[in-house]
mmCIF file of C-alpha atoms in Angstrom:
data_model
loop_
_atom_site.group_PDB
_atom_site.id
_atom_site.type_symbol
_atom_site.label_atom_id
_atom_site.label_comp_id
_atom_site.label_asym_id
_atom_site.label_seq_id
_atom_site.Cartn_x
_atom_site.Cartn_y
_atom_site.Cartn_z
ATOM 1 C CA MET S 185 36.605 83.265 55.599
ATOM 2 C CA SER S 186 34.946 79.791 55.395
ATOM 3 C CA PHE S 187 36.548 77.054 53.130
ATOM 4 C CA PHE S 188 33.491 77.009 50.787
ATOM 5 C CA LYS S 189 33.572 80.757 50.354
ATOM 6 C CA ARG S 190 37.340 80.671 49.551
ATOM 7 C CA LEU S 191 36.768 77.750 47.110
ATOM 8 C CA LYS S 192 33.893 79.599 45.423
ATOM 9 C CA ASP S 193 35.993 82.808 45.041
ATOM 10 C CA SER S 194 38.885 80.792 43.652
ATOM 11 C CA ILE S 195 36.731 78.965 41.128
ATOM 12 C CA SER S 196 35.126 82.275 40.002
ATOM 13 C CA SER S 197 38.474 83.522 38.896
ATOM 14 C CA LYS S 198 39.110 80.475 36.665
ATOM 15 C CA ALA S 199 37.856 79.917 33.159
ATOM 16 C CA GLU S 200 34.093 78.896 33.141
ATOM 17 C CA ALA S 201 34.689 76.476 30.183
ATOM 18 C CA VAL S 202 37.263 74.488 32.400
ATOM 19 C CA THR S 203 35.031 74.527 35.352
ATOM 20 C CA ASN S 204 32.207 73.130 33.195
ATOM 21 C CA LYS S 205 34.503 70.378 31.837
ATOM 22 C CA PHE S 206 35.361 69.200 35.344
ATOM 23 C CA LYS S 207 31.643 69.290 36.328
ATOM 24 C CA GLU S 208 30.602 67.215 33.310
ATOM 25 C CA GLY S 209 33.571 64.907 33.475
ATOM 26 C CA LEU S 210 32.958 64.032 37.055
ATOM 27 C CA THR S 211 29.140 63.519 36.710
ATOM 28 C CA LYS S 212 29.299 59.749 37.300
ATOM 29 C CA THR S 213 31.533 60.069 40.380
ATOM 30 C CA ARG S 214 29.381 62.888 41.740
ATOM 31 C CA ASP S 215 26.126 60.809 41.259
ATOM 32 C CA ALA S 216 27.503 57.781 42.829
ATOM 33 C CA PHE S 217 29.838 59.109 45.626
ATOM 34 C CA VAL S 218 28.618 62.542 46.650
ATOM 35 C CA ASP S 219 24.902 61.506 46.663
ATOM 36 C CA ARG S 220 25.709 58.747 49.148
ATOM 37 C CA VAL S 221 27.744 61.100 51.303
ATOM 38 C CA ASP S 222 24.808 63.600 51.070
ATOM 39 C CA ASP S 223 22.367 60.912 52.146
ATOM 40 C CA LEU S 224 24.622 59.890 55.153
ATOM 41 C CA PHE S 225 24.990 63.502 56.271
ATOM 42 C CA SER S 226 21.340 64.217 56.099
ATOM 43 C CA ARG S 227 20.074 60.860 57.545
ATOM 44 C CA ARG S 228 22.392 60.733 60.480
ATOM 45 C CA LYS S 229 21.602 63.207 63.268
ATOM 46 C CA LYS S 230 24.786 62.653 65.170
ATOM 47 C CA ILE S 231 28.438 61.832 64.687
ATOM 48 C CA ASP S 232 28.993 58.439 66.272
ATOM 49 C CA GLU S 233 30.900 55.153 65.284
ATOM 50 C CA ASP S 234 28.198 54.112 62.940
ATOM 51 C CA PHE S 235 28.449 57.490 61.077
ATOM 52 C CA TYR S 236 32.236 57.084 60.708
ATOM 53 C CA GLU S 237 31.917 53.406 59.632
ATOM 54 C CA GLU S 238 29.396 54.265 56.919
ATOM 55 C CA LEU S 239 31.457 57.197 55.696
ATOM 56 C CA GLU S 240 34.565 54.966 55.597
ATOM 57 C CA GLU S 241 32.616 52.426 53.500
ATOM 58 C CA ILE S 242 31.459 55.064 50.997
ATOM 59 C CA LEU S 243 34.993 56.448 50.586
ATOM 60 C CA ILE S 244 36.470 53.041 50.047
ATOM 61 C CA GLY S 245 33.659 52.284 47.476
ATOM 62 C CA ALA S 246 34.706 55.409 45.556
ATOM 63 C CA ASP S 247 38.279 53.990 45.342
ATOM 64 C CA VAL S 248 39.789 56.618 47.612
ATOM 65 C CA GLY S 249 42.110 53.759 48.851
ATOM 66 C CA VAL S 250 42.021 52.062 52.331
ATOM 67 C CA ASN S 251 45.150 53.765 53.723
ATOM 68 C CA THR S 252 43.981 57.225 52.574
ATOM 69 C CA VAL S 253 40.512 56.651 53.991
ATOM 70 C CA LEU S 254 41.834 55.617 57.401
ATOM 71 C CA LYS S 255 44.031 58.761 57.418
ATOM 72 C CA LEU S 256 41.117 60.950 56.463
ATOM 73 C CA ILE S 257 38.721 59.484 58.985
ATOM 74 C CA ASN S 258 41.361 59.968 61.745
ATOM 75 C CA GLU S 259 41.692 63.671 60.817
ATOM 76 C CA LEU S 260 37.982 64.123 60.748
ATOM 77 C CA ARG S 261 37.709 62.570 64.239
ATOM 78 C CA ALA S 262 40.390 64.949 65.524
ATOM 79 C CA GLU S 263 38.538 67.966 63.981
ATOM 80 C CA VAL S 264 35.298 66.881 65.536
ATOM 81 C CA LYS S 265 36.782 66.545 68.887
ATOM 82 C CA LYS S 266 38.748 69.851 68.600
ATOM 83 C CA ARG S 267 35.807 71.925 67.386
ATOM 84 C CA LYS S 268 33.181 70.060 69.388
ATOM 85 C CA ILE S 269 31.092 69.425 66.306
ATOM 86 C CA GLU S 270 27.869 67.445 66.774
ATOM 87 C CA ASN S 271 25.958 68.034 63.483
ATOM 88 C CA PRO S 272 27.272 65.921 60.524
ATOM 89 C CA ALA S 273 26.410 68.812 58.136
ATOM 90 C CA GLU S 274 29.171 70.864 59.811
ATOM 91 C CA LEU S 275 31.608 68.237 58.450
ATOM 92 C CA GLN S 276 30.898 69.046 54.774
ATOM 93 C CA PRO S 277 33.398 71.950 54.394
ATOM 94 C CA ILE S 278 36.017 70.066 56.576
ATOM 95 C CA LEU S 279 35.797 66.909 54.372
ATOM 96 C CA SER S 280 36.108 69.107 51.248
ATOM 97 C CA GLU S 281 39.038 70.957 52.514
ATOM 98 C CA LYS S 282 40.819 67.745 53.648
ATOM 99 C CA LEU S 283 40.323 66.286 50.096
ATOM 100 C CA VAL S 284 41.857 69.408 48.542
ATOM 101 C CA GLU S 285 44.836 69.011 50.788
ATOM 102 C CA LEU S 286 45.192 65.315 50.004
ATOM 103 C CA LEU S 287 45.044 66.075 46.265
ATOM 104 C CA LYS S 288 47.397 69.000 46.307
ATOM 105 C CA GLY S 289 50.355 67.358 48.017
ATOM 106 C CA ASP S 290 53.793 69.024 47.778
ATOM 107 C CA ALA S 291 54.776 68.343 44.146
ATOM 108 C CA ASP S 292 54.296 70.858 41.330
ATOM 109 C CA ALA S 293 51.606 69.615 39.017
ATOM 110 C CA GLY S 294 52.874 71.761 36.110
ATOM 111 C CA LEU S 295 54.823 70.336 33.237
ATOM 112 C CA ASN S 296 58.589 70.742 33.462
ATOM 113 C CA LEU S 297 59.483 72.152 29.978
ATOM 114 C CA ASN S 298 62.798 73.393 28.771
ATOM 115 C CA PRO S 299 62.588 77.187 28.443
ATOM 116 C CA ASN S 300 65.437 77.372 25.977
ATOM 117 C CA GLY S 301 64.885 74.846 23.272
ATOM 118 C CA LEU S 302 63.525 71.323 22.785
ATOM 119 C CA SER S 303 61.368 69.639 25.458
ATOM 120 C CA VAL S 304 61.036 65.797 25.284
ATOM 121 C CA ILE S 305 58.052 64.198 26.958
ATOM 122 C CA LEU S 306 58.093 60.397 27.182
ATOM 123 C CA PHE S 307 54.792 58.544 27.684
ATOM 124 C CA VAL S 308 54.608 55.147 29.210
ATOM 125 C CA GLY S 309 51.771 52.855 30.235
ATOM 126 C CA VAL S 310 50.224 49.456 29.425
ATOM 127 C CA ASN S 311 48.122 48.964 26.239
ATOM 128 C CA GLY S 312 44.504 50.179 26.231
ATOM 129 C CA VAL S 313 44.807 52.914 28.853
ATOM 130 C CA GLY S 314 44.416 55.749 26.269
ATOM 131 C CA LYS S 315 48.120 56.605 25.843
ATOM 132 C CA THR S 316 48.107 57.432 22.116
ATOM 133 C CA THR S 317 44.857 59.420 22.529
ATOM 134 C CA THR S 318 46.441 61.396 25.426
ATOM 135 C CA ILE S 319 49.444 62.190 23.231
ATOM 136 C CA GLY S 320 47.253 63.296 20.368
ATOM 137 C CA LYS S 321 45.226 65.598 22.645
ATOM 138 C CA MET S 322 48.399 66.994 24.268
ATOM 139 C CA ALA S 323 49.750 67.670 20.748
ATOM 140 C CA HIS S 324 46.581 69.647 20.105
ATOM 141 C CA MET S 325 47.017 71.553 23.421
ATOM 142 C CA PHE S 326 50.568 72.627 22.680
ATOM 143 C CA LYS S 327 49.774 73.512 19.111
ATOM 144 C CA SER S 328 46.902 75.722 20.266
ATOM 145 C CA GLN S 329 49.515 77.542 22.437
ATOM 146 C CA GLY S 330 51.472 78.338 19.382
ATOM 147 C CA LYS S 331 54.268 75.752 19.982
ATOM 148 C CA LYS S 332 55.870 73.719 17.268
ATOM 149 C CA VAL S 333 55.108 70.037 18.037
ATOM 150 C CA LEU S 334 56.360 66.668 16.756
ATOM 151 C CA MET S 335 55.179 63.149 17.710
ATOM 152 C CA ALA S 336 57.368 59.939 17.703
ATOM 153 C CA ALA S 337 55.732 56.581 17.027
ATOM 154 C CA GLY S 338 57.784 54.512 19.492
ATOM 155 C CA ASP S 339 55.176 51.717 19.967
ATOM 156 C CA THR S 340 56.315 49.701 17.016
ATOM 157 C CA PHE S 341 54.982 46.419 18.477
ATOM 158 C CA ARG S 342 51.238 46.838 18.841
ATOM 159 C CA ALA S 343 49.282 46.314 15.666
ATOM 160 C CA GLY S 344 47.839 49.548 14.516
ATOM 161 C CA ALA S 345 49.689 51.773 17.118
ATOM 162 C CA ILE S 346 51.657 53.700 14.469
ATOM 163 C CA GLU S 347 48.580 54.243 12.314
ATOM 164 C CA GLN S 348 46.608 55.385 15.354
ATOM 165 C CA LEU S 349 49.170 58.054 16.191
ATOM 166 C CA GLU S 350 49.279 59.074 12.488
ATOM 167 C CA THR S 351 45.541 59.513 12.522
ATOM 168 C CA TRP S 352 45.926 61.811 15.464
ATOM 169 C CA GLY S 353 48.771 63.625 13.727
ATOM 170 C CA GLU S 354 46.462 64.351 10.726
ATOM 171 C CA ARG S 355 43.559 65.415 13.045
ATOM 172 C CA VAL S 356 45.796 67.989 14.972
ATOM 173 C CA GLY S 357 48.136 68.952 12.115
ATOM 174 C CA VAL S 358 51.325 67.506 13.673
ATOM 175 C CA ASP S 359 53.922 65.400 11.902
ATOM 176 C CA VAL S 360 54.734 61.987 13.194
ATOM 177 C CA ILE S 361 58.196 60.383 12.924
ATOM 178 C CA LYS S 362 57.884 56.653 12.390
ATOM 179 C CA GLN S 363 59.546 53.486 11.034
ATOM 180 C CA GLN S 364 57.942 50.221 9.946
ATOM 181 C CA SER S 365 56.073 48.029 12.397
ATOM 182 C CA GLY S 366 58.322 45.881 14.547
ATOM 183 C CA ALA S 367 61.301 48.360 14.199
ATOM 184 C CA ASP S 368 63.594 49.120 17.166
ATOM 185 C CA PRO S 369 61.807 51.801 19.252
ATOM 186 C CA ALA S 370 65.159 53.425 20.263
ATOM 187 C CA ALA S 371 66.008 53.885 16.539
ATOM 188 C CA VAL S 372 62.600 55.753 16.160
ATOM 189 C CA MET S 373 63.488 57.938 19.065
ATOM 190 C CA PHE S 374 66.886 58.715 17.583
ATOM 191 C CA ASP S 375 65.298 59.806 14.246
ATOM 192 C CA ALA S 376 62.611 61.795 16.117
ATOM 193 C CA VAL S 377 65.120 63.721 18.233
ATOM 194 C CA GLN S 378 67.281 64.483 15.117
ATOM 195 C CA ALA S 379 64.159 65.662 13.169
ATOM 196 C CA ALA S 380 63.055 67.847 16.207
ATOM 197 C CA LYS S 381 66.512 69.497 16.356
ATOM 198 C CA THR S 382 66.626 70.086 12.534
ATOM 199 C CA ARG S 383 63.125 71.583 12.433
ATOM 200 C CA GLY S 384 63.509 73.720 15.510
ATOM 201 C CA VAL S 385 60.594 71.952 17.326
ATOM 202 C CA ASP S 386 59.587 73.022 20.850
ATOM 203 C CA ILE S 387 57.875 69.860 22.067
ATOM 204 C CA LEU S 388 58.639 66.214 21.128
ATOM 205 C CA LEU S 389 55.961 63.800 22.373
ATOM 206 C CA CYS S 390 57.131 60.227 22.402
ATOM 207 C CA ASP S 391 54.867 57.136 22.390
ATOM 208 C CA THR S 392 56.232 53.862 23.729
ATOM 209 C CA ALA S 393 55.209 50.206 23.882
ATOM 210 C CA GLY S 394 52.904 49.091 26.607
ATOM 211 C CA ARG S 395 53.687 45.479 25.944
ATOM 212 C CA LEU S 396 56.270 43.683 23.812
ATOM 213 C CA GLN S 397 55.482 40.608 21.664
ATOM 214 C CA ASN S 398 59.035 39.358 21.802
ATOM 215 C CA LYS S 399 61.053 38.220 24.806
ATOM 216 C CA VAL S 400 62.662 41.607 25.382
ATOM 217 C CA ASN S 401 61.837 42.993 28.837
ATOM 218 C CA LEU S 402 59.652 46.042 28.526
ATOM 219 C CA MET S 403 61.663 48.056 31.173
ATOM 220 C CA GLU S 404 64.975 47.231 29.373
ATOM 221 C CA GLU S 405 63.446 48.572 26.130
ATOM 222 C CA LEU S 406 62.371 51.730 27.929
ATOM 223 C CA ASN S 407 65.861 52.176 29.461
ATOM 224 C CA LYS S 408 67.339 51.878 26.011
ATOM 225 C CA ILE S 409 65.000 54.526 24.698
ATOM 226 C CA TYR S 410 66.163 56.746 27.723
ATOM 227 C CA ARG S 411 69.799 56.279 26.913
ATOM 228 C CA VAL S 412 69.325 57.295 23.240
ATOM 229 C CA ILE S 413 67.339 60.458 24.194
ATOM 230 C CA GLN S 414 69.712 61.474 26.932
ATOM 231 C CA ARG S 415 72.696 61.045 24.622
ATOM 232 C CA GLU S 416 71.142 63.410 22.013
ATOM 233 C CA VAL S 417 69.503 65.804 24.533
ATOM 234 C CA PRO S 418 71.530 65.670 27.834
ATOM 235 C CA ASP S 419 68.652 66.923 30.130
ATOM 236 C CA ALA S 420 65.999 65.019 28.455
ATOM 237 C CA PRO S 421 63.464 63.511 28.837
ATOM 238 C CA HIS S 422 61.997 66.530 30.702
ATOM 239 C CA GLU S 423 58.994 64.520 31.700
ATOM 240 C CA VAL S 424 58.192 60.836 31.960
ATOM 241 C CA ILE S 425 54.401 60.606 32.051
ATOM 242 C CA LEU S 426 52.566 57.383 33.034
ATOM 243 C CA VAL S 427 49.076 57.230 31.506
ATOM 244 C CA LEU S 428 46.528 55.312 33.635
ATOM 245 C CA ASP S 429 42.929 54.441 32.896
ATOM 246 C CA ALA S 430 40.734 55.784 35.729
ATOM 247 C CA THR S 431 38.018 53.121 35.045
ATOM 248 C CA THR S 432 40.406 50.294 36.210
ATOM 249 C CA GLY S 433 40.496 51.763 39.785
ATOM 250 C CA GLN S 434 42.923 50.005 42.087
ATOM 251 C CA ASN S 435 44.539 48.178 39.145
ATOM 252 C CA ALA S 436 45.791 51.500 37.928
ATOM 253 C CA LEU S 437 47.663 51.835 41.306
ATOM 254 C CA SER S 438 49.393 48.496 40.661
ATOM 255 C CA GLN S 439 50.388 49.612 37.202
ATOM 256 C CA ALA S 440 51.782 52.857 38.521
ATOM 257 C CA LYS S 441 53.860 51.032 41.195
ATOM 258 C CA LEU S 442 55.270 48.712 38.504
ATOM 259 C CA PHE S 443 56.383 51.571 36.209
ATOM 260 C CA GLY S 444 57.334 53.989 38.949
ATOM 261 C CA ASP S 445 60.081 51.677 40.412
ATOM 262 C CA LYS S 446 61.710 51.249 37.040
ATOM 263 C CA THR S 447 61.270 54.327 34.857
ATOM 264 C CA GLY S 448 61.784 57.430 36.910
ATOM 265 C CA LEU S 449 58.231 58.745 36.551
ATOM 266 C CA THR S 450 57.701 62.525 36.968
ATOM 267 C CA GLY S 451 53.951 62.533 36.776
ATOM 268 C CA LEU S 452 50.655 60.910 35.822
ATOM 269 C CA VAL S 453 47.798 61.380 33.347
ATOM 270 C CA LEU S 454 44.505 59.866 34.411
ATOM 271 C CA SER S 455 42.467 59.144 31.285
ATOM 272 C CA LYS S 456 38.725 58.282 31.098
ATOM 273 C CA LEU S 457 37.835 59.942 34.387
ATOM 274 C CA ASP S 458 34.454 60.777 32.773
ATOM 275 C CA GLY S 459 33.832 57.004 32.326
ATOM 276 C CA THR S 460 34.002 55.967 35.974
ATOM 277 C CA ALA S 461 31.915 56.466 39.108
ATOM 278 C CA LYS S 462 35.126 55.850 41.214
ATOM 279 C CA GLY S 463 36.876 59.104 40.703
ATOM 280 C CA GLY S 464 38.230 58.827 44.193
ATOM 281 C CA ILE S 465 41.112 56.842 42.629
ATOM 282 C CA VAL S 466 42.734 60.262 41.996
ATOM 283 C CA VAL S 467 43.058 60.702 45.760
ATOM 284 C CA ALA S 468 44.413 57.263 46.300
ATOM 285 C CA ILE S 469 46.966 57.663 43.464
ATOM 286 C CA ARG S 470 48.099 61.090 44.601
ATOM 287 C CA GLN S 471 48.590 59.801 48.211
ATOM 288 C CA GLU S 472 50.065 56.421 47.773
ATOM 289 C CA LEU S 473 52.533 57.307 44.934
ATOM 290 C CA SER S 474 53.503 60.820 45.926
ATOM 291 C CA LEU S 475 53.458 61.612 42.193
ATOM 292 C CA PRO S 476 51.527 64.647 40.866
ATOM 293 C CA VAL S 477 48.533 63.916 38.615
ATOM 294 C CA LYS S 478 49.408 66.437 35.833
ATOM 295 C CA PHE S 479 46.441 66.027 33.567
ATOM 296 C CA VAL S 480 43.029 64.295 33.498
ATOM 297 C CA GLY S 481 40.986 63.116 30.686
ATOM 298 C CA LEU S 482 37.363 64.388 31.007
ATOM 299 C CA GLY S 483 35.763 63.399 27.782
ATOM 300 C CA GLU S 484 36.081 62.415 24.120
ATOM 301 C CA LYS S 485 36.716 65.855 22.707
ATOM 302 C CA MET S 486 40.066 67.169 21.554
ATOM 303 C CA ASP S 487 40.261 69.714 24.344
ATOM 304 C CA ASP S 488 38.893 67.347 27.105
ATOM 305 C CA LEU S 489 42.444 66.675 28.380
ATOM 306 C CA GLN S 490 42.833 69.283 31.134
ATOM 307 C CA PRO S 491 45.558 70.176 33.581
ATOM 308 C CA PHE S 492 44.619 68.663 36.982
ATOM 309 C CA ASP S 493 43.331 71.226 39.427
ATOM 310 C CA SER S 494 42.507 69.998 42.947
ATOM 311 C CA GLU S 495 40.081 72.894 43.582
ATOM 312 C CA GLN S 496 38.164 72.287 40.263
ATOM 313 C CA PHE S 497 38.033 68.633 41.178
ATOM 314 C CA VAL S 498 36.522 69.141 44.649
ATOM 315 C CA HIS S 499 34.277 71.941 43.470
ATOM 316 C CA ALA S 500 32.906 69.698 40.646
ATOM 317 C CA LEU S 501 32.041 67.069 43.296
ATOM 318 C CA PHE S 502 30.796 69.293 46.070
ATOM 319 C CA GLY S 503 29.512 72.364 44.298
ATOM 320 C CA LYS S 504 26.003 71.620 45.691
ATOM 321 C CA TRP S 505 27.135 72.056 49.178
ATOM 322 C CA ILE S 506 28.478 75.474 48.424
ATOM 323 C CA GLY S 507 25.119 76.462 47.065
ATOM 324 C CA GLU S 508 23.284 75.073 50.148
ATOM 325 C CA GLN S 509 25.598 76.881 52.514
ATOM 326 C CA LYS S 510 24.974 80.190 50.741
ATOM 327 C CA GLU S 511 21.198 79.669 50.991
ATOM 328 C CA GLU S 512 21.524 79.011 54.798
ATOM 329 C CA THR S 513 23.692 82.147 55.116
ATOM 330 C CA ASP S 514 21.131 84.234 53.238
ATOM 331 C CA ILE S 515 18.239 83.089 55.535
#
């Protein structure tokens, strides 16, 4: 069975609403990236060095990342040689399949939750990436699943951060544990864990500072939070999620490397994917960091935070090719 046929069958078994969210959320990337690839594949009549160079340029332009692009181009060259492919159109399913492989990786993209009690999820990331919004949307998701949720306002340094989380709490009907602005974030986490235990909460979502106004090192502050959580719930935090803004492209990669070295990240959320034409950054991040992208932000609505699905991602980008292949098969 061809790759496109397998992909189509797999997508048809998934929720149509989710498929549509991925399609809509990736509109900018599809218009900028796939249309250029389309043009290249239809304009070039043979696969030569000029063809590879142009494809390389398009992939780098979509923020797929130089190292990943070189790897991908080498793999395409090997397939062309092995299968004796001459027509660029025949590379469409191969390119799509390679992208799915690059996006999947080995790590499990699902959340690691405690099956027998409280799960603590710690969110880290610089200011302005959509961290608080992501926490609010995730609170909504868990609540919709019938779970008892609590949020901790651990970003006590940024003006308005506590109020922003409280606003989300009101919107989704989830309580927020807080102290006054400028309070010790570790003390907030201690209060939140105690409250979560007392109330029999399933999920505790913890916001943290993205930058500190005083001289304390941010990573030291995060380590202090860790120690407090681990002392109260020995196997926690169950997840340490870094939120990255997809619209910042390669800059998001630098942030991930900074946090990854120091905070024991378990996964990533890529916010604002709907706001960028460079959605290829998902591939670069997945490859260069060997960390699973667990969720992606595909819009402004409450339910636009979706578990990342490599097949949905590639289908949202290259769905047109699947339709074209079907038409050719029907002729």
